[in-house]
Amino acid sequence: MRQVADRAGVAMSSVSRVLNNHPDVSESMRARVMTAVEEFGYEPNAVGQMLRQGATKTVGFVVGDISNHLQAEIALGAELALEAQGYTMLLMNSVNNPQLDAEHIRLLIRRQVDGLLLSVADETHRPTIEALEAGNTPYVLIDRELDAQSPPWAVTSDHRGGITSAVEELVGLGHRRIALVGGSPHVRPTRERVAAIEEAVARYPDVSCQVRSGAFTEGHGAAATRELLEGKLPPTAIIAGGNQILIGVLREIRGRALAIPRDLSLVTCDRIPLAEFLSPSLSTIYRDPVAMGRAAAELLLAQLAGQPAQVITLPATYERAGSCSPSPDAVAPTHQ
Amino acid sequence: MRQVADRAGVAMSSVSRVLNNHPDVSESMRARVMTAVEEFGYEPNAVGQMLRQGATKTVGFVVGDISNHLQAEIALGAELALEAQGYTMLLMNSVNNPQLDAEHIRLLIRRQVDGLLLSVADETHRPTIEALEAGNTPYVLIDRELDAQSPPWAVTSDHRGGITSAVEELVGLGHRRIALVGGSPHVRPTRERVAAIEEAVARYPDVSCQVRSGAFTEGHGAAATRELLEGKLPPTAIIAGGNQILIGVLREIRGRALAIPRDLSLVTCDRIPLAEFLSPSLSTIYRDPVAMGRAAAELLLAQLAGQPAQVITLPATYERAGSCSPSPDAVAPTHQ
């Protein structure tokens, strides 16, 4: 540090302030110190490391939709893990607007967070990727995949495992027409669920699937269910790909006076409060959102400590409950 | 601005940077400019005003528990309203730890947010009040009351109206022993609900109430319900004071194989997803959380625009549903 101070012609305290990202440092001072640092031949990464280490002790969390219970629980898990390590977390909600994802990432980087946790609304939005690549701030993806250059740090869910188990049980119960009402196709969970149901169904020549991707909203859940049930070959089992979609699916089923599981079997993804009091209970592909948030925070801290990139996959487990029963195919449909 | 620049002996651009809270300004530059500003005899408030106006275009939101659906929806409402006015919102979750409330307020003020929206976990925590009074950053309380010096800006809910209507209906149905399972006594919603039920019940000489305040958790909901139902004079109607409390209340009722509303009438506060699919449907004291968040954001913008302090009260409306019926008092209790 003394050598850098001498080379830059500034006080030791100024070098310290620059390297610790102190807010009261002028741009010219920062440039002088950084030039001197670079002249000593440090790797850019190592410099980044120096700049980062405990710099501001804050982490930014960019979330697509905080009113989604799953996302709120992930944020809670991350907050608890970060807080235990002396970090504070700044949460920014993109209200499912990809443009806000990018703006929030830029703002958090400008405000010198040490790292980012990202559960963005749209993986394919170029400005989001550009903001990350321009920023050089470490980040961890939460069940997202970005077409970025750096090796990925991520926590992902094993949606394939969960969907495959659900489909196998439904097929075992005699269901031959299974539908998935999926969320946004621009995020990993939907893509993985769609790929999984198509692969699982392909193993059975007499089983087919219909997929309706769209958005993680009640509106999409209801509209897609209506379309499916009014189609020529309505499904005998529906998988709701998210807790907000579930509300719409259930409303549409209730509106048609269909009985679950007699007329239609139902599987949902992710637990939500009150679901335990529904009758029949809902077969659910479960994952632990608090554990996901915690794992994401721990990965970010590992990255800040200089460890190599890693992706952790956590389970998504199918739990059978009362909303699935043998297919009503043999019986005359009551809903047409 | 020219006069200030001349007095401080700095460039106009430097004055602008200081007044706009630009991050790349040294502490000494800031001090020189602010001294010159003060020498011109501006009121400290007016200086604050200048500093604030569009300074960073960011607002901090300190929330006690983001995994509480009500709070997440309030945050969503605030986010949408702020975003429409070109502001971004930084959300900090205190995981119901009052110490984190205070730390988050200090951090957001240090990071120069233009204002704060506060739904803190504990109104009585002195460091929270001290952080606000030291900071001089405008803030709006969301259903909270602080023992602070400045005239309050707040959005509040009319809990009294909602509880009073619920109690009147329960009394009309013949209930004579009504209980409230309340959340933390350190926040306004619990205090108002407690005061309201006690006042409402006092109007009827033969009606009594039991209040169990504690925490906004499933655990408290279950423990308080157990205690009430195992007491000498168990209530015939329970009001659950929050959506997390509700889960615990329902679990305890189910565990005792009590039927709602035959054995016990139930009223809950605040709607949550899936509740519409419960059978029987839940009588609910409803308020619009998105509207609350929006109103809080609008109040903050009004405050930044220099308007005088105001408190807005939004309705909390009792909506009768299937979970309330005539008191089973005449019938032998089935649950002892």
mmCIF file with all atom_site columns, N, CA, C and O in Angstrom, chain A residues 23-24 27 56 58 66-67 76 79 88-89 91-93 95 107 111 247 250-251 254 272 274 276-277, chain B residues 23-24 27 56 58 72-73 76 79 88-89 91-93 95 107 111 247 250-251 254 272 274 276-277:
data_model
loop_
_atom_site.group_PDB
_atom_site.id
_atom_site.type_symbol
_atom_site.label_atom_id
_atom_site.label_alt_id
_atom_site.label_comp_id
_atom_site.label_asym_id
_atom_site.label_entity_id
_atom_site.label_seq_id
_atom_site.pdbx_PDB_ins_code
_atom_site.Cartn_x
_atom_site.Cartn_y
_atom_site.Cartn_z
_atom_site.occupancy
_atom_site.B_iso_or_equiv
_atom_site.pdbx_formal_charge
_atom_site.auth_seq_id
_atom_site.auth_comp_id
_atom_site.auth_asym_id
_atom_site.auth_atom_id
_atom_site.pdbx_PDB_model_num
ATOM 1   N N  . PRO A 1 23  ? -17.045 6.468   -0.030  1.00 0.00 ? 23  PRO A N  1
ATOM 2   C CA . PRO A 1 23  ? -17.819 7.343   -0.922  1.00 0.00 ? 23  PRO A CA 1
ATOM 3   C C  . PRO A 1 23  ? -17.190 8.716   -1.157  1.00 0.00 ? 23  PRO A C  1
ATOM 4   O O  . PRO A 1 23  ? -17.402 9.323   -2.212  1.00 0.00 ? 23  PRO A O  1
ATOM 5   N N  . ASP A 1 24  ? -16.418 9.218   -0.211  1.00 0.00 ? 24  ASP A N  1
ATOM 6   C CA . ASP A 1 24  ? -15.897 10.581  -0.361  1.00 0.00 ? 24  ASP A CA 1
ATOM 7   C C  . ASP A 1 24  ? -14.519 10.587  -1.017  1.00 0.00 ? 24  ASP A C  1
ATOM 8   O O  . ASP A 1 24  ? -13.549 11.079  -0.440  1.00 0.00 ? 24  ASP A O  1
ATOM 9   N N  . GLU A 1 27  ? -13.142 11.398  -8.330  1.00 0.00 ? 27  GLU A N  1
ATOM 10  C CA . GLU A 1 27  ? -12.875 10.529  -9.476  1.00 0.00 ? 27  GLU A CA 1
ATOM 11  C C  . GLU A 1 27  ? -11.395 10.590  -9.843  1.00 0.00 ? 27  GLU A C  1
ATOM 12  O O  . GLU A 1 27  ? -10.784 9.572   -10.182 1.00 0.00 ? 27  GLU A O  1
ATOM 13  N N  . THR A 1 56  ? -18.134 -2.507  1.008   1.00 0.00 ? 56  THR A N  1
ATOM 14  C CA . THR A 1 56  ? -19.273 -1.783  1.565   1.00 0.00 ? 56  THR A CA 1
ATOM 15  C C  . THR A 1 56  ? -20.120 -2.702  2.438   1.00 0.00 ? 56  THR A C  1
ATOM 16  O O  . THR A 1 56  ? -21.049 -2.244  3.083   1.00 0.00 ? 56  THR A O  1
ATOM 17  N N  . THR A 1 58  ? -22.361 -4.541  1.636   1.00 0.00 ? 58  THR A N  1
ATOM 18  C CA . THR A 1 58  ? -23.756 -4.590  1.201   1.00 0.00 ? 58  THR A CA 1
ATOM 19  C C  . THR A 1 58  ? -23.862 -5.462  -0.043  1.00 0.00 ? 58  THR A C  1
ATOM 20  O O  . THR A 1 58  ? -22.945 -5.540  -0.847  1.00 0.00 ? 58  THR A O  1
ATOM 21  N N  . ILE A 1 66  ? -41.563 -9.363  -5.966  1.00 0.00 ? 66  ILE A N  1
ATOM 22  C CA . ILE A 1 66  ? -41.486 -9.610  -4.522  1.00 0.00 ? 66  ILE A CA 1
ATOM 23  C C  . ILE A 1 66  ? -42.841 -10.016 -3.954  1.00 0.00 ? 66  ILE A C  1
ATOM 24  O O  . ILE A 1 66  ? -42.910 -10.573 -2.848  1.00 0.00 ? 66  ILE A O  1
ATOM 25  N N  . SER A 1 67  ? -43.926 -9.773  -4.697  1.00 0.00 ? 67  SER A N  1
ATOM 26  C CA . SER A 1 67  ? -45.237 -10.179 -4.185  1.00 0.00 ? 67  SER A CA 1
ATOM 27  C C  . SER A 1 67  ? -45.483 -11.668 -4.440  1.00 0.00 ? 67  SER A C  1
ATOM 28  O O  . SER A 1 67  ? -46.495 -12.214 -4.011  1.00 0.00 ? 67  SER A O  1
ATOM 29  N N  . LEU A 1 76  ? -35.799 -13.787 1.984   1.00 0.00 ? 76  LEU A N  1
ATOM 30  C CA . LEU A 1 76  ? -35.662 -13.953 3.433   1.00 0.00 ? 76  LEU A CA 1
ATOM 31  C C  . LEU A 1 76  ? -34.466 -14.852 3.755   1.00 0.00 ? 76  LEU A C  1
ATOM 32  O O  . LEU A 1 76  ? -33.646 -14.528 4.626   1.00 0.00 ? 76  LEU A O  1
ATOM 33  N N  . GLU A 1 79  ? -31.261 -12.925 3.094   1.00 0.00 ? 79  GLU A N  1
ATOM 34  C CA . GLU A 1 79  ? -31.097 -11.877 4.105   1.00 0.00 ? 79  GLU A CA 1
ATOM 35  C C  . GLU A 1 79  ? -30.530 -12.456 5.404   1.00 0.00 ? 79  GLU A C  1
ATOM 36  O O  . GLU A 1 79  ? -29.579 -11.916 5.983   1.00 0.00 ? 79  GLU A O  1
ATOM 37  N N  . THR A 1 88  ? -25.395 -6.409  4.792   1.00 0.00 ? 88  THR A N  1
ATOM 38  C CA . THR A 1 88  ? -26.783 -5.986  4.667   1.00 0.00 ? 88  THR A CA 1
ATOM 39  C C  . THR A 1 88  ? -27.206 -6.130  3.215   1.00 0.00 ? 88  THR A C  1
ATOM 40  O O  . THR A 1 88  ? -26.383 -6.081  2.306   1.00 0.00 ? 88  THR A O  1
ATOM 41  N N  . MET A 1 89  ? -28.493 -6.336  3.032   1.00 0.00 ? 89  MET A N  1
ATOM 42  C CA . MET A 1 89  ? -29.009 -6.625  1.688   1.00 0.00 ? 89  MET A CA 1
ATOM 43  C C  . MET A 1 89  ? -29.977 -5.544  1.245   1.00 0.00 ? 89  MET A C  1
ATOM 44  O O  . MET A 1 89  ? -30.902 -5.194  1.967   1.00 0.00 ? 89  MET A O  1
ATOM 45  N N  . LEU A 1 91  ? -32.766 -4.767  -1.458  1.00 0.00 ? 91  LEU A N  1
ATOM 46  C CA . LEU A 1 91  ? -33.639 -5.527  -2.342  1.00 0.00 ? 91  LEU A CA 1
ATOM 47  C C  . LEU A 1 91  ? -34.273 -4.563  -3.334  1.00 0.00 ? 91  LEU A C  1
ATOM 48  O O  . LEU A 1 91  ? -34.730 -3.490  -2.958  1.00 0.00 ? 91  LEU A O  1
ATOM 49  N N  . MET A 1 92  ? -34.278 -4.938  -4.612  1.00 0.00 ? 92  MET A N  1
ATOM 50  C CA . MET A 1 92  ? -34.958 -4.110  -5.608  1.00 0.00 ? 92  MET A CA 1
ATOM 51  C C  . MET A 1 92  ? -35.912 -4.989  -6.405  1.00 0.00 ? 92  MET A C  1
ATOM 52  O O  . MET A 1 92  ? -35.522 -6.011  -6.950  1.00 0.00 ? 92  MET A O  1
ATOM 53  N N  . ASN A 1 93  ? -37.156 -4.533  -6.474  1.00 0.00 ? 93  ASN A N  1
ATOM 54  C CA . ASN A 1 93  ? -38.230 -5.300  -7.101  1.00 0.00 ? 93  ASN A CA 1
ATOM 55  C C  . ASN A 1 93  ? -38.489 -4.766  -8.507  1.00 0.00 ? 93  ASN A C  1
ATOM 56  O O  . ASN A 1 93  ? -38.749 -3.580  -8.687  1.00 0.00 ? 93  ASN A O  1
ATOM 57  N N  . VAL A 1 95  ? -40.965 -5.624  -10.492 1.00 0.00 ? 95  VAL A N  1
ATOM 58  C CA . VAL A 1 95  ? -42.378 -5.771  -10.862 1.00 0.00 ? 95  VAL A CA 1
ATOM 59  C C  . VAL A 1 95  ? -42.522 -6.403  -12.250 1.00 0.00 ? 95  VAL A C  1
ATOM 60  O O  . VAL A 1 95  ? -43.333 -5.973  -13.056 1.00 0.00 ? 95  VAL A O  1
ATOM 61  N N  . LEU A 1 107 ? -27.954 0.594   -10.969 1.00 0.00 ? 107 LEU A N  1
ATOM 62  C CA . LEU A 1 107 ? -28.002 1.433   -9.765  1.00 0.00 ? 107 LEU A CA 1
ATOM 63  C C  . LEU A 1 107 ? -27.233 0.788   -8.615  1.00 0.00 ? 107 LEU A C  1
ATOM 64  O O  . LEU A 1 107 ? -26.457 1.447   -7.927  1.00 0.00 ? 107 LEU A O  1
ATOM 65  N N  . ARG A 1 111 ? -23.886 2.092   -6.777  1.00 0.00 ? 111 ARG A N  1
ATOM 66  C CA . ARG A 1 111 ? -23.888 2.307   -5.333  1.00 0.00 ? 111 ARG A CA 1
ATOM 67  C C  . ARG A 1 111 ? -22.950 1.339   -4.630  1.00 0.00 ? 111 ARG A C  1
ATOM 68  O O  . ARG A 1 111 ? -23.000 1.177   -3.419  1.00 0.00 ? 111 ARG A O  1
ATOM 69  N N  . ILE A 1 247 ? -53.628 -19.994 -8.556  1.00 0.00 ? 247 ILE A N  1
ATOM 70  C CA . ILE A 1 247 ? -54.867 -19.285 -8.194  1.00 0.00 ? 247 ILE A CA 1
ATOM 71  C C  . ILE A 1 247 ? -55.808 -19.222 -9.404  1.00 0.00 ? 247 ILE A C  1
ATOM 72  O O  . ILE A 1 247 ? -57.007 -19.518 -9.296  1.00 0.00 ? 247 ILE A O  1
ATOM 73  N N  . LEU A 1 250 ? -57.202 -22.727 -10.281 1.00 0.00 ? 250 LEU A N  1
ATOM 74  C CA . LEU A 1 250 ? -58.258 -23.130 -9.343  1.00 0.00 ? 250 LEU A CA 1
ATOM 75  C C  . LEU A 1 250 ? -59.550 -22.354 -9.594  1.00 0.00 ? 250 LEU A C  1
ATOM 76  O O  . LEU A 1 250 ? -60.645 -22.914 -9.529  1.00 0.00 ? 250 LEU A O  1
ATOM 77  N N  . ARG A 1 251 ? -59.426 -21.052 -9.897  1.00 0.00 ? 251 ARG A N  1
ATOM 78  C CA . ARG A 1 251 ? -60.643 -20.259 -10.145 1.00 0.00 ? 251 ARG A CA 1
ATOM 79  C C  . ARG A 1 251 ? -61.402 -20.796 -11.356 1.00 0.00 ? 251 ARG A C  1
ATOM 80  O O  . ARG A 1 251 ? -62.624 -20.907 -11.337 1.00 0.00 ? 251 ARG A O  1
ATOM 81  N N  . ARG A 1 254 ? -63.060 -24.097 -10.497 1.00 0.00 ? 254 ARG A N  1
ATOM 82  C CA . ARG A 1 254 ? -64.238 -23.868 -9.654  1.00 0.00 ? 254 ARG A CA 1
ATOM 83  C C  . ARG A 1 254 ? -65.388 -23.290 -10.478 1.00 0.00 ? 254 ARG A C  1
ATOM 84  O O  . ARG A 1 254 ? -66.540 -23.682 -10.323 1.00 0.00 ? 254 ARG A O  1
ATOM 85  N N  . ILE A 1 272 ? -47.478 -22.827 -0.791  1.00 0.00 ? 272 ILE A N  1
ATOM 86  C CA . ILE A 1 272 ? -47.790 -21.494 -0.273  1.00 0.00 ? 272 ILE A CA 1
ATOM 87  C C  . ILE A 1 272 ? -48.618 -21.623 0.991   1.00 0.00 ? 272 ILE A C  1
ATOM 88  O O  . ILE A 1 272 ? -49.273 -22.634 1.213   1.00 0.00 ? 272 ILE A O  1
ATOM 89  N N  . LEU A 1 274 ? -51.525 -21.485 3.625   1.00 0.00 ? 274 LEU A N  1
ATOM 90  C CA . LEU A 1 274 ? -52.950 -21.835 3.545   1.00 0.00 ? 274 LEU A CA 1
ATOM 91  C C  . LEU A 1 274 ? -53.207 -23.071 2.694   1.00 0.00 ? 274 LEU A C  1
ATOM 92  O O  . LEU A 1 274 ? -54.263 -23.684 2.831   1.00 0.00 ? 274 LEU A O  1
ATOM 93  N N  . GLU A 1 276 ? -52.183 -25.905 2.955   1.00 0.00 ? 276 GLU A N  1
ATOM 94  C CA . GLU A 1 276 ? -52.383 -27.075 3.816   1.00 0.00 ? 276 GLU A CA 1
ATOM 95  C C  . GLU A 1 276 ? -53.828 -27.238 4.282   1.00 0.00 ? 276 GLU A C  1
ATOM 96  O O  . GLU A 1 276 ? -54.209 -28.300 4.755   1.00 0.00 ? 276 GLU A O  1
ATOM 97  N N  . PHE A 1 277 ? -54.623 -26.159 4.156   1.00 0.00 ? 277 PHE A N  1
ATOM 98  C CA . PHE A 1 277 ? -56.011 -26.224 4.626   1.00 0.00 ? 277 PHE A CA 1
ATOM 99  C C  . PHE A 1 277 ? -57.004 -26.442 3.488   1.00 0.00 ? 277 PHE A C  1
ATOM 100 O O  . PHE A 1 277 ? -58.209 -26.444 3.709   1.00 0.00 ? 277 PHE A O  1
ATOM 101 N N  . PRO B 1 23  ? -21.917 11.384  -6.059  1.00 0.00 ? 23  PRO B N  1
ATOM 102 C CA . PRO B 1 23  ? -21.033 10.576  -5.200  1.00 0.00 ? 23  PRO B CA 1
ATOM 103 C C  . PRO B 1 23  ? -19.553 10.997  -5.251  1.00 0.00 ? 23  PRO B C  1
ATOM 104 O O  . PRO B 1 23  ? -18.831 10.823  -4.268  1.00 0.00 ? 23  PRO B O  1
ATOM 105 N N  . ASP B 1 24  ? -19.111 11.548  -6.337  1.00 0.00 ? 24  ASP B N  1
ATOM 106 C CA . ASP B 1 24  ? -17.679 11.850  -6.451  1.00 0.00 ? 24  ASP B CA 1
ATOM 107 C C  . ASP B 1 24  ? -17.372 13.277  -6.000  1.00 0.00 ? 24  ASP B C  1
ATOM 108 O O  . ASP B 1 24  ? -16.857 14.086  -6.776  1.00 0.00 ? 24  ASP B O  1
ATOM 109 N N  . GLU B 1 27  ? -15.209 15.297  0.881   1.00 0.00 ? 27  GLU B N  1
ATOM 110 C CA . GLU B 1 27  ? -15.834 15.818  2.080   1.00 0.00 ? 27  GLU B CA 1
ATOM 111 C C  . GLU B 1 27  ? -15.513 17.311  2.245   1.00 0.00 ? 27  GLU B C  1
ATOM 112 O O  . GLU B 1 27  ? -16.371 18.109  2.637   1.00 0.00 ? 27  GLU B O  1
ATOM 113 N N  . THR B 1 56  ? -31.103 11.967  -5.435  1.00 0.00 ? 56  THR B N  1
ATOM 114 C CA . THR B 1 56  ? -30.651 10.662  -5.921  1.00 0.00 ? 56  THR B CA 1
ATOM 115 C C  . THR B 1 56  ? -31.786 9.896   -6.582  1.00 0.00 ? 56  THR B C  1
ATOM 116 O O  . THR B 1 56  ? -31.566 8.843   -7.148  1.00 0.00 ? 56  THR B O  1
ATOM 117 N N  . THR B 1 58  ? -33.838 8.094   -5.325  1.00 0.00 ? 58  THR B N  1
ATOM 118 C CA . THR B 1 58  ? -34.052 6.784   -4.718  1.00 0.00 ? 58  THR B CA 1
ATOM 119 C C  . THR B 1 58  ? -34.770 6.960   -3.384  1.00 0.00 ? 58  THR B C  1
ATOM 120 O O  . THR B 1 58  ? -34.601 7.966   -2.702  1.00 0.00 ? 58  THR B O  1
ATOM 121 N N  . ALA B 1 72  ? -45.376 -7.465  1.532   1.00 0.00 ? 72  ALA B N  1
ATOM 122 C CA . ALA B 1 72  ? -44.881 -7.557  0.154   1.00 0.00 ? 72  ALA B CA 1
ATOM 123 C C  . ALA B 1 72  ? -45.798 -6.795  -0.796  1.00 0.00 ? 72  ALA B C  1
ATOM 124 O O  . ALA B 1 72  ? -45.335 -6.132  -1.733  1.00 0.00 ? 72  ALA B O  1
ATOM 125 N N  . GLU B 1 73  ? -47.105 -6.849  -0.539  1.00 0.00 ? 73  GLU B N  1
ATOM 126 C CA . GLU B 1 73  ? -48.049 -6.143  -1.403  1.00 0.00 ? 73  GLU B CA 1
ATOM 127 C C  . GLU B 1 73  ? -47.970 -4.626  -1.180  1.00 0.00 ? 73  GLU B C  1
ATOM 128 O O  . GLU B 1 73  ? -48.119 -3.850  -2.120  1.00 0.00 ? 73  GLU B O  1
ATOM 129 N N  . LEU B 1 76  ? -45.023 -3.551  -3.064  1.00 0.00 ? 76  LEU B N  1
ATOM 130 C CA . LEU B 1 76  ? -45.340 -3.533  -4.493  1.00 0.00 ? 76  LEU B CA 1
ATOM 131 C C  . LEU B 1 76  ? -46.069 -2.246  -4.862  1.00 0.00 ? 76  LEU B C  1
ATOM 132 O O  . LEU B 1 76  ? -45.736 -1.584  -5.851  1.00 0.00 ? 76  LEU B O  1
ATOM 133 N N  . GLU B 1 79  ? -43.617 0.639   -4.796  1.00 0.00 ? 79  GLU B N  1
ATOM 134 C CA . GLU B 1 79  ? -42.689 0.521   -5.924  1.00 0.00 ? 79  GLU B CA 1
ATOM 135 C C  . GLU B 1 79  ? -43.320 1.038   -7.218  1.00 0.00 ? 79  GLU B C  1
ATOM 136 O O  . GLU B 1 79  ? -42.716 1.813   -7.967  1.00 0.00 ? 79  GLU B O  1
ATOM 137 N N  . THR B 1 88  ? -36.536 5.115   -7.864  1.00 0.00 ? 88  THR B N  1
ATOM 138 C CA . THR B 1 88  ? -36.329 3.693   -7.620  1.00 0.00 ? 88  THR B CA 1
ATOM 139 C C  . THR B 1 88  ? -36.359 3.460   -6.119  1.00 0.00 ? 88  THR B C  1
ATOM 140 O O  . THR B 1 88  ? -36.069 4.358   -5.329  1.00 0.00 ? 88  THR B O  1
ATOM 141 N N  . MET B 1 89  ? -36.728 2.244   -5.755  1.00 0.00 ? 89  MET B N  1
ATOM 142 C CA . MET B 1 89  ? -36.921 1.937   -4.339  1.00 0.00 ? 89  MET B CA 1
ATOM 143 C C  . MET B 1 89  ? -35.957 0.849   -3.893  1.00 0.00 ? 89  MET B C  1
ATOM 144 O O  . MET B 1 89  ? -35.847 -0.189  -4.531  1.00 0.00 ? 89  MET B O  1
ATOM 145 N N  . LEU B 1 91  ? -35.285 -1.732  -0.963  1.00 0.00 ? 91  LEU B N  1
ATOM 146 C CA . LEU B 1 91  ? -36.059 -2.370  0.089   1.00 0.00 ? 91  LEU B CA 1
ATOM 147 C C  . LEU B 1 91  ? -35.095 -3.047  1.050   1.00 0.00 ? 91  LEU B C  1
ATOM 148 O O  . LEU B 1 91  ? -34.154 -3.709  0.632   1.00 0.00 ? 91  LEU B O  1
ATOM 149 N N  . MET B 1 92  ? -35.308 -2.854  2.351   1.00 0.00 ? 92  MET B N  1
ATOM 150 C CA . MET B 1 92  ? -34.483 -3.555  3.330   1.00 0.00 ? 92  MET B CA 1
ATOM 151 C C  . MET B 1 92  ? -35.391 -4.255  4.324   1.00 0.00 ? 92  MET B C  1
ATOM 152 O O  . MET B 1 92  ? -36.281 -3.644  4.912   1.00 0.00 ? 92  MET B O  1
ATOM 153 N N  . ASN B 1 93  ? -35.131 -5.546  4.499   1.00 0.00 ? 93  ASN B N  1
ATOM 154 C CA . ASN B 1 93  ? -35.970 -6.409  5.324   1.00 0.00 ? 93  ASN B CA 1
ATOM 155 C C  . ASN B 1 93  ? -35.318 -6.602  6.688   1.00 0.00 ? 93  ASN B C  1
ATOM 156 O O  . ASN B 1 93  ? -34.178 -7.035  6.778   1.00 0.00 ? 93  ASN B O  1
ATOM 157 N N  . VAL B 1 95  ? -36.299 -8.678  9.029   1.00 0.00 ? 95  VAL B N  1
ATOM 158 C CA . VAL B 1 95  ? -36.620 -10.004 9.586   1.00 0.00 ? 95  VAL B CA 1
ATOM 159 C C  . VAL B 1 95  ? -37.089 -9.895  11.046  1.00 0.00 ? 95  VAL B C  1
ATOM 160 O O  . VAL B 1 95  ? -36.688 -10.680 11.898  1.00 0.00 ? 95  VAL B O  1
ATOM 161 N N  . LEU B 1 107 ? -28.152 3.096   7.278   1.00 0.00 ? 107 LEU B N  1
ATOM 162 C CA . LEU B 1 107 ? -27.476 2.782   6.015   1.00 0.00 ? 107 LEU B CA 1
ATOM 163 C C  . LEU B 1 107 ? -28.125 3.518   4.847   1.00 0.00 ? 107 LEU B C  1
ATOM 164 O O  . LEU B 1 107 ? -27.441 4.095   4.002   1.00 0.00 ? 107 LEU B O  1
ATOM 165 N N  . ARG B 1 111 ? -26.564 6.375   2.483   1.00 0.00 ? 111 ARG B N  1
ATOM 166 C CA . ARG B 1 111 ? -26.523 6.176   1.038   1.00 0.00 ? 111 ARG B CA 1
ATOM 167 C C  . ARG B 1 111 ? -27.418 7.188   0.326   1.00 0.00 ? 111 ARG B C  1
ATOM 168 O O  . ARG B 1 111 ? -27.719 7.037   -0.855  1.00 0.00 ? 111 ARG B O  1
ATOM 169 N N  . ILE B 1 247 ? -52.559 -18.891 10.161  1.00 0.00 ? 247 ILE B N  1
ATOM 170 C CA . ILE B 1 247 ? -52.106 -20.264 9.868   1.00 0.00 ? 247 ILE B CA 1
ATOM 171 C C  . ILE B 1 247 ? -52.041 -21.067 11.172  1.00 0.00 ? 247 ILE B C  1
ATOM 172 O O  . ILE B 1 247 ? -52.524 -22.200 11.240  1.00 0.00 ? 247 ILE B O  1
ATOM 173 N N  . LEU B 1 250 ? -55.582 -21.760 12.569  1.00 0.00 ? 250 LEU B N  1
ATOM 174 C CA . LEU B 1 250 ? -56.260 -22.825 11.813  1.00 0.00 ? 250 LEU B CA 1
ATOM 175 C C  . LEU B 1 250 ? -55.671 -24.196 12.139  1.00 0.00 ? 250 LEU B C  1
ATOM 176 O O  . LEU B 1 250 ? -56.398 -25.177 12.257  1.00 0.00 ? 250 LEU B O  1
ATOM 177 N N  . ARG B 1 251 ? -54.354 -24.266 12.278  1.00 0.00 ? 251 ARG B N  1
ATOM 178 C CA . ARG B 1 251 ? -53.729 -25.565 12.593  1.00 0.00 ? 251 ARG B CA 1
ATOM 179 C C  . ARG B 1 251 ? -54.218 -26.084 13.933  1.00 0.00 ? 251 ARG B C  1
ATOM 180 O O  . ARG B 1 251 ? -54.526 -27.262 14.083  1.00 0.00 ? 251 ARG B O  1
ATOM 181 N N  . ARG B 1 254 ? -57.802 -27.245 13.625  1.00 0.00 ? 254 ARG B N  1
ATOM 182 C CA . ARG B 1 254 ? -57.868 -28.530 12.920  1.00 0.00 ? 254 ARG B CA 1
ATOM 183 C C  . ARG B 1 254 ? -57.382 -29.666 13.821  1.00 0.00 ? 254 ARG B C  1
ATOM 184 O O  . ARG B 1 254 ? -57.957 -30.753 13.849  1.00 0.00 ? 254 ARG B O  1
ATOM 185 N N  . ILE B 1 272 ? -55.339 -13.215 2.039   1.00 0.00 ? 272 ILE B N  1
ATOM 186 C CA . ILE B 1 272 ? -54.147 -13.795 1.420   1.00 0.00 ? 272 ILE B CA 1
ATOM 187 C C  . ILE B 1 272 ? -54.559 -14.717 0.284   1.00 0.00 ? 272 ILE B C  1
ATOM 188 O O  . ILE B 1 272 ? -55.685 -15.215 0.254   1.00 0.00 ? 272 ILE B O  1
ATOM 189 N N  . LEU B 1 274 ? -55.199 -17.852 -1.995  1.00 0.00 ? 274 LEU B N  1
ATOM 190 C CA . LEU B 1 274 ? -55.749 -19.184 -1.687  1.00 0.00 ? 274 LEU B CA 1
ATOM 191 C C  . LEU B 1 274 ? -56.897 -19.138 -0.693  1.00 0.00 ? 274 LEU B C  1
ATOM 192 O O  . LEU B 1 274 ? -57.693 -20.077 -0.650  1.00 0.00 ? 274 LEU B O  1
ATOM 193 N N  . GLU B 1 276 ? -59.552 -17.696 -0.783  1.00 0.00 ? 276 GLU B N  1
ATOM 194 C CA . GLU B 1 276 ? -60.836 -17.780 -1.480  1.00 0.00 ? 276 GLU B CA 1
ATOM 195 C C  . GLU B 1 276 ? -61.272 -19.222 -1.749  1.00 0.00 ? 276 GLU B C  1
ATOM 196 O O  . GLU B 1 276 ? -62.427 -19.474 -2.055  1.00 0.00 ? 276 GLU B O  1
ATOM 197 N N  . PHE B 1 277 ? -60.324 -20.174 -1.636  1.00 0.00 ? 277 PHE B N  1
ATOM 198 C CA . PHE B 1 277 ? -60.667 -21.570 -1.917  1.00 0.00 ? 277 PHE B CA 1
ATOM 199 C C  . PHE B 1 277 ? -60.891 -22.388 -0.649  1.00 0.00 ? 277 PHE B C  1
ATOM 200 O O  . PHE B 1 277 ? -61.106 -23.586 -0.705  1.00 0.00 ? 277 PHE B O  1
#
